[in-house]
Coordinates of N, CA, C and O and ligand atoms in Angstrom, one line a residue:
M1 N -26.5 11.2 9.4 CA -26.5 10.2 8.3 C -25.6 9.0 8.7 O -24.5 9.2 9.2
A2 N -26.1 7.8 8.5 CA -25.3 6.6 8.8 C -24.2 6.4 7.8 O -24.4 6.8 6.6
E3 N -23.2 5.7 8.2 CA -22.1 5.4 7.2 C -22.6 4.3 6.3 O -23.1 3.2 6.8
T4 N -22.4 4.5 5.0 CA -22.7 3.4 4.1 C -21.5 3.2 3.1 O -20.7 4.1 3.0
I5 N -21.4 2.1 2.5 CA -20.2 1.8 1.6 C -20.7 1.6 0.2 O -21.5 0.8 -0.1
R6 N -20.1 2.4 -0.7 CA -20.4 2.2 -2.1 C -19.2 1.5 -2.8 O -18.0 1.9 -2.6
V7 N -19.5 0.4 -3.5 CA -18.4 -0.3 -4.1 C -17.7 0.5 -5.2 O -18.3 1.0 -6.1
L8 N -16.4 0.6 -5.1 CA -15.6 1.3 -6.1 C -14.9 0.4 -7.0 O -14.9 0.5 -8.2
K9 N -14.2 -0.6 -6.4 CA -13.5 -1.7 -7.2 C -14.0 -3.0 -6.6 O -13.7 -3.3 -5.5
S10 N -14.7 -3.8 -7.5 CA -15.2 -5.1 -7.0 C -14.1 -6.1 -6.7 O -13.0 -5.9 -7.2
E11 N -14.5 -7.1 -6.0 CA -13.5 -8.2 -5.7 C -12.9 -8.7 -7.0 O -11.7 -9.0 -7.1
E12 N -13.8 -8.9 -8.0 CA -13.3 -9.5 -9.3 C -12.3 -8.5 -10.0 O -11.3 -8.9 -10.5
E13 N -12.6 -7.2 -9.9 CA -11.7 -6.2 -10.6 C -10.4 -6.2 -9.8 O -9.3 -6.1 -10.5
V14 N -10.4 -6.2 -8.5 CA -9.2 -6.1 -7.7 C -8.4 -7.4 -8.0 O -7.2 -7.3 -8.3
D15 N -9.0 -8.5 -8.0 CA -8.3 -9.8 -8.3 C -7.6 -9.8 -9.6 O -6.5 -10.2 -9.7
A16 N -8.3 -9.3 -10.6 CA -7.8 -9.3 -12.0 C -6.6 -8.4 -12.1 O -5.6 -8.7 -12.7
R17 N -6.7 -7.2 -11.4 CA -5.6 -6.2 -11.5 C -4.4 -6.8 -10.7 O -3.3 -6.5 -11.2
I18 N -4.6 -7.4 -9.6 CA -3.5 -8.0 -8.9 C -2.7 -9.1 -9.7 O -1.5 -9.1 -9.7
R19 N -3.5 -9.9 -10.4 CA -2.9 -10.9 -11.3 C -2.0 -10.2 -12.3 O -0.9 -10.7 -12.6
A20 N -2.5 -9.1 -12.9 CA -1.7 -8.5 -13.9 C -0.5 -7.8 -13.4 O 0.6 -7.9 -14.0
L21 N -0.6 -7.2 -12.2 CA 0.6 -6.6 -11.5 C 1.6 -7.7 -11.2 O 2.8 -7.5 -11.4
A22 N 1.1 -8.8 -10.7 CA 2.1 -9.9 -10.3 C 2.8 -10.4 -11.6 O 4.0 -10.7 -11.5
E23 N 2.1 -10.5 -12.7 CA 2.8 -11.0 -13.9 C 3.9 -10.0 -14.3 O 5.0 -10.4 -14.7
Q24 N 3.6 -8.7 -14.3 CA 4.5 -7.7 -14.6 C 5.7 -7.7 -13.7 O 6.9 -7.7 -14.2
I25 N 5.5 -7.8 -12.4 CA 6.6 -7.8 -11.4 C 7.4 -9.1 -11.6 O 8.7 -9.0 -11.6
D26 N 6.8 -10.2 -11.8 CA 7.5 -11.5 -12.1 C 8.5 -11.3 -13.2 O 9.6 -11.8 -13.1
A27 N 8.0 -10.7 -14.3 CA 8.8 -10.6 -15.5 C 10.0 -9.6 -15.2 O 11.1 -9.9 -15.6
E28 N 9.7 -8.5 -14.5 CA 10.8 -7.5 -14.3 C 11.8 -8.0 -13.2 O 12.9 -7.4 -13.2
Y29 N 11.4 -8.9 -12.4 CA 12.4 -9.4 -11.4 C 12.9 -10.8 -11.7 O 13.5 -11.4 -10.8
A30 N 12.8 -11.2 -12.9 CA 13.3 -12.5 -13.3 C 14.7 -12.7 -12.9 O 15.6 -11.8 -13.1
G31 N 15.0 -13.8 -12.3 CA 16.4 -14.1 -11.9 C 16.8 -13.5 -10.6 O 18.0 -13.7 -10.1
K32 N 15.9 -12.7 -10.0 CA 16.2 -12.0 -8.7 C 15.3 -12.6 -7.6 O 14.4 -13.4 -7.8
Q33 N 15.6 -12.1 -6.4 CA 14.7 -12.4 -5.3 C 14.1 -11.1 -4.8 O 14.8 -10.0 -4.8
I34 N 12.8 -11.1 -4.5 CA 12.2 -9.9 -4.1 C 12.1 -9.8 -2.6 O 11.6 -10.8 -1.9
Y35 N 12.5 -8.7 -2.0 CA 12.4 -8.6 -0.5 C 11.2 -7.6 -0.3 O 11.3 -6.4 -0.4
M36 N 10.1 -8.3 -0.1 CA 8.8 -7.5 0.0 C 8.7 -6.9 1.4 O 8.7 -7.6 2.4
V37 N 8.4 -5.6 1.4 CA 8.2 -4.9 2.7 C 6.8 -4.4 2.7 O 6.4 -3.5 2.0
G38 N 5.9 -5.1 3.5 CA 4.5 -4.7 3.7 C 4.4 -3.6 4.8 O 5.0 -3.7 5.8
I39 N 3.6 -2.6 4.5 CA 3.4 -1.6 5.5 C 2.1 -1.9 6.3 O 1.0 -1.9 5.7
L40 N 2.3 -2.2 7.5 CA 1.2 -2.6 8.4 C 0.3 -1.4 8.7 O 0.8 -0.3 8.8
R41 N -1.0 -1.6 8.9 CA -1.6 -2.9 8.7 C -2.3 -3.0 7.3 O -2.7 -4.1 6.9
G42 N -2.5 -1.8 6.7 CA -3.3 -1.8 5.5 C -2.9 -2.6 4.3 O -3.8 -3.0 3.5
S43 N -1.6 -2.9 4.2 CA -1.2 -3.6 3.0 C -1.3 -5.1 3.0 O -1.1 -5.8 2.0
V44 N -1.7 -5.7 4.1 CA -1.6 -7.2 4.3 C -2.4 -8.0 3.3 O -2.0 -9.0 2.8
F45 N -3.7 -7.6 3.0 CA -4.5 -8.3 2.1 C -3.9 -8.3 0.7 O -3.8 -9.3 0.0
F46 N -3.5 -7.1 0.3 CA -2.9 -6.9 -1.0 C -1.6 -7.7 -1.1 O -1.4 -8.4 -2.1
M47 N -0.8 -7.6 -0.1 CA 0.5 -8.3 -0.1 C 0.3 -9.8 -0.3 O 1.1 -10.4 -1.1
C48 N -0.6 -10.4 0.4 CA -0.8 -11.8 0.3 C -1.2 -12.2 -1.1 O -0.7 -13.1 -1.7
E49 N -2.2 -11.5 -1.6 CA -2.7 -11.8 -2.9 C -1.7 -11.7 -4.0 O -1.6 -12.4 -5.0
L50 N -0.8 -10.6 -3.8 CA 0.2 -10.3 -4.8 C 1.3 -11.4 -4.7 O 1.7 -12.0 -5.7
A51 N 1.8 -11.7 -3.5 CA 2.9 -12.6 -3.3 C 2.6 -14.0 -3.8 O 3.4 -14.7 -4.4
K52 N 1.3 -14.4 -3.6 CA 0.9 -15.8 -4.0 C 1.0 -16.0 -5.5 O 1.1 -17.1 -5.9
R53 N 1.0 -14.9 -6.2 CA 0.9 -15.0 -7.7 C 2.3 -14.7 -8.3 O 2.4 -14.6 -9.5
I54 N 3.3 -14.5 -7.5 CA 4.6 -14.2 -8.0 C 5.5 -15.5 -7.9 O 5.4 -16.2 -6.9
S55 N 6.2 -15.8 -8.9 CA 7.0 -17.1 -8.9 C 8.4 -16.9 -8.6 O 9.1 -17.9 -8.3
V56 N 9.0 -15.7 -8.7 CA 10.4 -15.6 -8.3 C 10.4 -15.6 -6.8 O 9.4 -15.4 -6.1
P57 N 11.6 -16.0 -6.2 CA 11.6 -16.1 -4.7 C 11.2 -14.7 -4.0 O 11.6 -13.7 -4.5
V58 N 10.4 -14.9 -3.0 CA 9.9 -13.7 -2.2 C 10.2 -13.8 -0.8 O 9.9 -14.9 -0.2
I59 N 10.8 -12.8 -0.2 CA 10.9 -12.7 1.3 C 9.8 -11.8 1.8 O 9.6 -10.7 1.1
L60 N 9.2 -12.1 2.9 CA 8.1 -11.2 3.4 C 8.6 -10.6 4.7 O 9.0 -11.3 5.6
D61 N 8.6 -9.3 4.8 CA 8.9 -8.6 6.0 C 8.0 -7.4 6.2 O 7.3 -7.0 5.2
F62 N 7.9 -6.8 7.4 CA 6.9 -5.8 7.6 C 7.5 -4.6 8.4 O 8.4 -4.8 9.2
M63 N 6.9 -3.5 8.1 CA 7.2 -2.3 8.9 C 5.9 -1.6 9.3 O 4.9 -1.8 8.6
C64 N 5.9 -0.9 10.4 CA 4.7 -0.2 10.8 C 5.1 1.2 11.0 O 6.0 1.5 11.8
V65 N 4.4 2.1 10.3 CA 4.7 3.6 10.5 C 3.4 4.3 10.9 O 2.3 3.8 10.5
S66 N 3.5 5.4 11.5 CA 2.3 6.1 11.8 C 2.4 7.5 11.2 O 3.4 8.2 11.3
S67 N 1.3 7.8 10.5 CA 1.2 9.2 9.9 C -0.2 9.7 10.1 O -0.5 10.8 10.0
Y68 N -1.1 8.7 10.5 CA -2.5 9.1 10.7 C -3.0 8.7 12.1 O -2.5 7.7 12.6
G69 N -3.9 9.4 12.6 CA -4.6 9.0 13.8 C -5.8 8.2 13.4 O -5.7 7.4 12.4
D70 N -6.9 8.3 14.0 CA -8.0 7.5 13.6 C -8.9 8.3 12.7 O -10.0 7.9 12.3
G71 N -8.5 9.5 12.2 CA -9.3 10.3 11.3 C -8.9 10.1 9.9 O -8.4 9.0 9.5
T72 N -9.2 11.0 9.0 CA -9.0 10.9 7.6 C -7.9 11.8 7.1 O -7.8 12.0 5.9
K73 N -7.2 12.5 7.9 CA -6.2 13.5 7.4 C -4.8 13.1 7.8 O -4.5 12.6 8.9
S74 N -3.8 13.3 6.9 CA -2.4 13.1 7.2 C -1.8 14.1 8.1 O -2.1 15.3 8.0
S75 N -0.9 13.7 9.0 CA -0.3 14.6 9.9 C 1.0 15.2 9.2 O 1.6 16.1 9.6
G76 N 1.5 14.5 8.2 CA 2.7 14.9 7.5 C 3.9 14.4 8.3 O 5.1 14.7 8.0
N77 N 3.7 13.8 9.4 CA 4.7 13.4 10.4 C 4.8 11.9 10.4 O 3.8 11.2 10.8
V78 N 5.9 11.3 10.0 CA 6.0 9.8 9.9 C 7.0 9.3 10.9 O 8.1 9.7 10.9
R79 N 6.5 8.3 11.6 CA 7.3 7.7 12.7 C 7.4 6.2 12.5 O 6.3 5.6 12.2
I80 N 8.6 5.5 12.6 CA 8.7 4.1 12.5 C 8.3 3.5 13.8 O 8.9 3.7 14.8
R81 N 7.2 2.7 13.9 CA 6.7 2.1 15.1 C 7.2 0.6 15.2 O 7.3 0.1 16.3
K82 N 7.4 0.0 14.1 CA 8.0 -1.3 14.0 C 8.9 -1.4 12.8 O 8.5 -1.1 11.7
D83 N 10.1 -1.8 13.1 CA 11.1 -1.8 12.0 C 11.1 -3.2 11.4 O 10.5 -4.2 11.9
L84 N 11.9 -3.4 10.3 CA 12.0 -4.7 9.6 C 12.7 -5.7 10.6 O 13.5 -5.3 11.4
D85 N 12.4 -7.0 10.4 CA 13.1 -8.0 11.2 C 14.4 -8.4 10.5 O 15.4 -8.7 11.2
G86 N 14.4 -8.3 9.2 CA 15.6 -8.7 8.4 C 16.5 -7.6 8.0 O 16.2 -6.4 8.1
D87 N 17.6 -8.1 7.4 CA 18.7 -7.2 6.9 C 18.5 -7.0 5.4 O 18.4 -8.0 4.7
V88 N 18.4 -5.8 4.9 CA 18.1 -5.5 3.5 C 19.3 -5.1 2.7 O 19.2 -4.8 1.5
V89 N 20.5 -5.2 3.3 CA 21.7 -4.9 2.5 C 21.8 -5.7 1.2 O 21.7 -6.9 1.3
G90 N 21.9 -5.1 0.1 CA 22.1 -5.8 -1.2 C 20.8 -6.3 -1.7 O 20.8 -7.0 -2.8
Q91 N 19.7 -6.1 -1.0 CA 18.4 -6.7 -1.5 C 17.6 -5.8 -2.5 O 17.8 -4.6 -2.5
D92 N 16.8 -6.5 -3.3 CA 15.9 -5.7 -4.2 C 14.6 -5.6 -3.4 O 13.7 -6.5 -3.4
V93 N 14.4 -4.5 -2.8 CA 13.2 -4.2 -2.0 C 12.0 -3.7 -2.8 O 12.1 -2.9 -3.6
L94 N 10.9 -4.4 -2.5 CA 9.6 -3.9 -3.1 C 8.7 -3.5 -1.9 O 8.2 -4.4 -1.2
I95 N 8.5 -2.2 -1.8 CA 7.6 -1.8 -0.7 C 6.1 -2.0 -1.2 O 5.8 -1.6 -2.3
V96 N 5.3 -2.7 -0.4 CA 3.9 -2.9 -0.8 C 3.0 -2.1 0.1 O 3.1 -2.2 1.4
E97 N 2.2 -1.2 -0.5 CA 1.4 -0.3 0.3 C 0.0 -0.4 -0.2 O -0.3 -0.8 -1.3
D98 N -1.0 0.0 0.7 CA -2.4 0.0 0.3 C -2.7 1.2 -0.6 O -3.4 1.0 -1.6
I99 N -2.3 2.3 -0.2 CA -2.7 3.5 -0.9 C -1.6 4.6 -0.7 O -1.0 4.7 0.4
I100 N -1.4 5.4 -1.7 CA -0.6 6.6 -1.6 C -1.5 7.8 -1.7 O -2.3 8.0 -2.6
D101 N -1.4 8.7 -0.7 CA -2.2 9.9 -0.6 C -1.4 11.1 -0.7 O -1.0 11.5 -1.8
S102 N -1.0 11.7 0.4 CA -0.1 12.9 0.4 C 1.3 12.5 -0.1 O 2.0 13.3 -0.7
G103 N 1.7 11.2 0.0 CA 3.0 10.8 -0.3 C 4.0 10.9 0.8 O 5.2 10.4 0.7
N104 N 3.7 11.5 1.9 CA 4.6 11.7 3.0 C 5.2 10.3 3.5 O 6.4 10.2 3.7
T105 N 4.3 9.4 3.7 CA 4.8 8.1 4.3 C 5.8 7.4 3.4 O 6.9 7.1 3.9
L106 N 5.5 7.3 2.1 CA 6.4 6.6 1.2 C 7.7 7.3 0.9 O 8.7 6.7 0.7
S107 N 7.6 8.6 0.8 CA 8.8 9.3 0.4 C 9.8 9.2 1.5 O 11.0 9.0 1.3
K108 N 9.3 9.2 2.8 CA 10.2 9.0 3.9 C 10.7 7.6 4.0 O 11.9 7.4 4.1
L109 N 9.8 6.6 3.8 CA 10.2 5.2 3.9 C 11.2 4.8 2.8 O 12.1 4.1 3.0
K110 N 11.0 5.3 1.6 CA 11.9 5.0 0.5 C 13.3 5.4 0.8 O 14.2 4.7 0.6
K111 N 13.4 6.6 1.3 CA 14.7 7.2 1.7 C 15.4 6.3 2.8 O 16.6 5.9 2.7
V112 N 14.6 6.0 3.8 CA 15.1 5.2 4.9 C 15.7 3.9 4.4 O 16.8 3.4 4.7
L113 N 15.0 3.2 3.5 CA 15.4 1.9 3.0 C 16.6 2.0 2.0 O 17.5 1.2 2.0
Q114 N 16.6 3.1 1.2 CA 17.7 3.3 0.3 C 19.0 3.5 1.1 O 20.1 3.1 0.6
E115 N 18.9 4.2 2.2 CA 20.1 4.5 3.0 C 20.7 3.2 3.7 O 21.7 3.2 4.3
R116 N 19.9 2.1 3.6 CA 20.4 0.8 4.2 C 21.2 0.0 3.2 O 21.3 -1.2 3.3
N117 N 21.7 0.6 2.1 CA 22.5 -0.1 1.1 C 21.8 -1.2 0.4 O 22.4 -2.3 0.2
T118 N 20.6 -1.0 0.1 CA 19.8 -1.9 -0.7 C 20.3 -1.9 -2.1 O 20.9 -0.9 -2.5
N119 N 20.0 -2.9 -2.9 CA 20.4 -2.9 -4.3 C 19.4 -2.0 -5.1 O 19.7 -1.3 -6.0
S120 N 18.1 -2.1 -4.7 CA 17.0 -1.3 -5.4 C 15.9 -1.2 -4.4 O 15.7 -2.1 -3.6
V121 N 15.1 -0.1 -4.6 CA 13.9 0.0 -3.8 C 12.8 0.5 -4.7 O 12.9 1.6 -5.3
R122 N 11.8 -0.3 -4.9 CA 10.6 0.1 -5.7 C 9.4 0.1 -4.9 O 9.4 -0.5 -3.8
I123 N 8.3 0.6 -5.4 CA 7.1 0.8 -4.7 C 5.9 0.2 -5.5 O 5.8 0.4 -6.7
C124 N 5.1 -0.7 -4.8 CA 3.9 -1.2 -5.4 C 2.7 -0.8 -4.5 O 2.7 -1.2 -3.4
T125 N 1.8 -0.1 -5.1 CA 0.6 0.3 -4.3 C -0.7 -0.2 -5.0 O -0.8 -0.1 -6.2
L126 N -1.6 -0.6 -4.1 CA -2.9 -1.0 -4.7 C -3.7 0.2 -5.3 O -4.2 0.1 -6.4
L127 N -3.6 1.3 -4.5 CA -4.4 2.5 -4.9 C -3.5 3.7 -4.9 O -2.6 3.8 -4.1
D128 N -3.8 4.7 -5.8 CA -3.0 5.9 -5.8 C -3.9 7.1 -6.0 O -4.7 7.2 -7.0
K129 N -3.9 8.0 -5.0 CA -4.7 9.2 -5.1 C -3.7 10.3 -5.6 O -3.2 11.1 -4.8
K130 N -3.4 10.3 -6.9 CA -2.4 11.1 -7.5 C -2.6 12.6 -7.2 O -1.7 13.4 -7.0
G131 N -3.9 13.0 -7.2 CA -4.2 14.4 -7.0 C -4.0 15.0 -5.6 O -4.2 16.2 -5.4
R132 N -3.6 14.2 -4.7 CA -3.5 14.6 -3.3 C -2.0 14.8 -2.8 O -1.8 15.1 -1.7
R133 N -1.0 14.6 -3.8 CA 0.4 14.7 -3.3 C 0.8 16.0 -2.7 O 0.5 17.1 -3.2
E134 N 1.5 15.9 -1.6 CA 2.2 17.0 -1.0 C 3.7 17.0 -1.2 O 4.4 18.0 -1.2
V135 N 4.2 15.8 -1.5 CA 5.6 15.6 -1.8 C 5.6 14.7 -3.1 O 4.7 13.9 -3.4
E136 N 6.7 14.9 -3.8 CA 6.8 14.2 -5.1 C 7.3 12.7 -4.9 O 8.3 12.5 -4.3
I137 N 6.4 11.8 -5.2 CA 6.8 10.4 -5.1 C 5.9 9.6 -6.1 O 4.7 9.8 -6.2
E138 N 6.6 8.7 -6.9 CA 5.8 7.9 -7.9 C 6.0 6.4 -7.5 O 7.1 6.0 -7.2
A139 N 4.9 5.7 -7.6 CA 5.0 4.3 -7.4 C 5.4 3.6 -8.7 O 5.1 4.2 -9.8
D140 N 6.1 2.5 -8.7 CA 6.6 1.8 -9.9 C 5.4 0.9 -10.4 O 5.4 0.7 -11.6
Y141 N 4.6 0.5 -9.5 CA 3.5 -0.4 -9.8 C 2.2 0.1 -9.1 O 2.2 0.3 -7.9
V142 N 1.2 0.4 -9.9 CA -0.1 0.9 -9.3 C -1.3 0.1 -9.7 O -1.4 -0.2 -10.9
G143 N -2.0 -0.4 -8.8 CA -3.3 -1.1 -9.1 C -4.3 -0.2 -9.8 O -4.6 -0.4 -10.9
F144 N -4.7 0.8 -9.1 CA -5.7 1.7 -9.6 C -5.4 3.1 -9.2 O -5.1 3.4 -8.0
T145 N -5.5 4.1 -10.1 CA -5.5 5.5 -9.7 C -6.9 5.9 -9.4 O -7.8 5.6 -10.2
I146 N -7.1 6.5 -8.3 CA -8.5 6.9 -7.9 C -8.6 8.4 -7.6 O -7.6 9.1 -7.4
E147 N -9.9 8.8 -7.5 CA -10.2 10.2 -7.2 C -9.9 10.5 -5.7 O -9.7 9.5 -5.0
N148 N -10.1 11.7 -5.3 CA -9.9 12.1 -3.9 C -11.2 11.7 -3.1 O -12.0 12.6 -2.8
E149 N -11.3 10.4 -2.8 CA -12.4 10.0 -2.0 C -11.8 9.1 -0.9 O -10.8 8.4 -1.1
F150 N -12.4 9.0 0.3 CA -11.9 8.2 1.3 C -12.4 6.8 1.1 O -13.6 6.5 1.1
V151 N -11.4 5.8 0.9 CA -11.8 4.5 0.6 C -11.5 3.5 1.7 O -10.6 3.7 2.5
V152 N -12.2 2.4 1.8 CA -12.0 1.3 2.8 C -12.0 0.0 2.1 O -12.4 -0.1 0.9
G153 N -11.7 -1.1 2.8 CA -11.8 -2.4 2.3 C -10.5 -2.9 1.8 O -9.5 -2.1 1.6
Y154 N -10.3 -4.2 1.6 CA -9.1 -4.8 1.1 C -7.9 -4.4 1.9 O -6.8 -4.1 1.4
G155 N -8.1 -4.2 3.2 CA -7.0 -3.8 4.1 C -7.1 -2.4 4.6 O -6.6 -2.1 5.7
L156 N -7.8 -1.6 3.9 CA -7.9 -0.1 4.3 C -9.0 0.1 5.3 O -10.1 -0.5 5.2
D157 N -8.7 0.9 6.2 CA -9.7 1.1 7.3 C -10.2 2.6 7.4 O -9.6 3.5 6.9
Y158 N -11.3 2.7 8.1 CA -11.8 4.0 8.6 C -11.9 3.7 10.1 O -12.8 3.0 10.5
A159 N -11.0 4.4 10.9 CA -11.0 4.2 12.4 C -11.0 2.7 12.7 O -11.8 2.2 13.6
Q160 N -10.2 1.9 12.0 CA -9.9 0.5 12.2 C -11.1 -0.4 11.7 O -11.0 -1.6 11.8
K161 N -12.1 0.2 11.1 CA -13.2 -0.6 10.6 C -13.1 -0.9 9.1 O -12.4 -0.2 8.4
Y162 N -13.8 -1.9 8.7 CA -13.9 -2.2 7.2 C -12.7 -2.9 6.5 O -12.7 -3.1 5.3
R163 N -11.6 -3.1 7.3 CA -10.4 -3.7 6.6 C -10.7 -5.0 5.9 O -10.1 -5.3 4.9
N164 N -11.7 -5.8 6.4 CA -11.9 -7.1 5.9 C -12.9 -7.2 4.8 O -13.2 -8.3 4.3
L165 N -13.4 -6.0 4.3 CA -14.2 -6.1 3.1 C -13.4 -6.6 1.9 O -12.3 -6.2 1.7
P166 N -14.0 -7.5 1.1 CA -13.3 -8.1 0.0 C -13.2 -7.3 -1.2 O -12.8 -7.7 -2.3
Y167 N -13.6 -6.0 -1.1 CA -13.6 -5.1 -2.3 C -13.2 -3.7 -1.8 O -13.0 -3.5 -0.5
V168 N -12.9 -2.8 -2.7 CA -12.6 -1.4 -2.3 C -13.9 -0.6 -2.4 O -14.5 -0.6 -3.4
G169 N -14.2 0.1 -1.3 CA -15.4 0.9 -1.3 C -15.2 2.3 -0.8 O -14.2 2.6 -0.2
V170 N -16.2 3.2 -1.1 CA -16.1 4.6 -0.6 C -17.1 4.7 0.6 O -18.2 4.3 0.5
V171 N -16.6 5.3 1.7 CA -17.4 5.5 2.9 C -18.2 6.7 2.6 O -17.7 7.8 2.4
E172 N -19.5 6.6 2.7 CA -20.3 7.8 2.6 C -21.0 8.1 3.9 O -21.3 7.2 4.7
G173 N -21.2 9.4 4.2 CA -21.9 9.7 5.5 C -21.0 9.9 6.6 O -21.4 9.8 7.8
I174 N -19.6 10.1 6.4 CA -18.7 10.4 7.5 C -19.0 11.8 8.0 O -19.0 12.7 7.3
E175 N -19.1 11.8 9.3 CA -19.3 13.2 10.0 C -18.0 13.7 10.4 O -17.3 13.1 11.2
E176 N -17.5 14.8 9.8 CA -16.2 15.4 10.1 C -16.2 16.3 11.3 O -17.2 16.9 11.5
Ligands
IMP201 P1 0.2 9.4 2.9 O1 1.4 9.5 3.8 O2 -0.6 10.6 3.0 O3 0.5 9.1 1.5 O4 -0.7 8.4 3.5 C1 -0.7 7.1 3.3 C2 -1.5 6.3 4.3 O5 -2.7 7.0 4.7 C3 -2.0 5.0 3.8 O6 -1.0 4.0 4.0 C4 -3.3 4.8 4.5 O7 -3.0 4.1 5.7 C5 -3.8 6.1 4.8 N1 -4.8 6.6 3.9 C6 -4.8 7.5 2.9 N2 -5.9 7.6 2.2 C7 -6.7 6.7 2.8 C8 -8.1 6.3 2.4 O8 -8.7 6.8 1.5 N3 -8.6 5.3 3.2 C9 -7.9 4.7 4.2 N4 -6.6 5.0 4.5 C10 -6.1 6.0 3.8
MG202 MG1 -1.2 2.6 5.6

């Protein structure tokens, strides 16, 4: 069976949800500066759209961690492949992620950033597969809670494909 993509969240739905998240974040960080940490590569589309709509000062920085190969299963093993360029001491860090699945990646990362004497560390994720957690971790801001389906688009990939789709879709016909 060939791979096909079924639209799960349309471009318009994603756009509207990001606007609402940005408004909420803006209000909650009033008077502060947000040190946004994007997790490469999946979070970049979401991060840009979110950051553009926030009016408090925003610093953009990136980290790259590996927990997945080219397949669809978590290894539970998280390694920092690229660290932040900046210093986060005293900063209000907002981790921006594409999706939380097992929770392994973010629970590890949140601890790492908290240990750097940050003022606060919160998490904003576009998608949340709550039913798949292996470790306890809650995002502070969630775009959409979704079922246990493998999704692509809006930055998310399947074997590096489909990141540039302007919507979130489910890949059907994956041969495991
Ligand atoms: P976790 O450590 O299991 O929470 O994995 C989070 C990471 O796995 C995300 O940042 C994604 O890169 C990847 N991931 C999890 N589920 C999906 C999916 O449905 N599509 C694409 N990538 C996914
Ligand atoms: Mg990722």
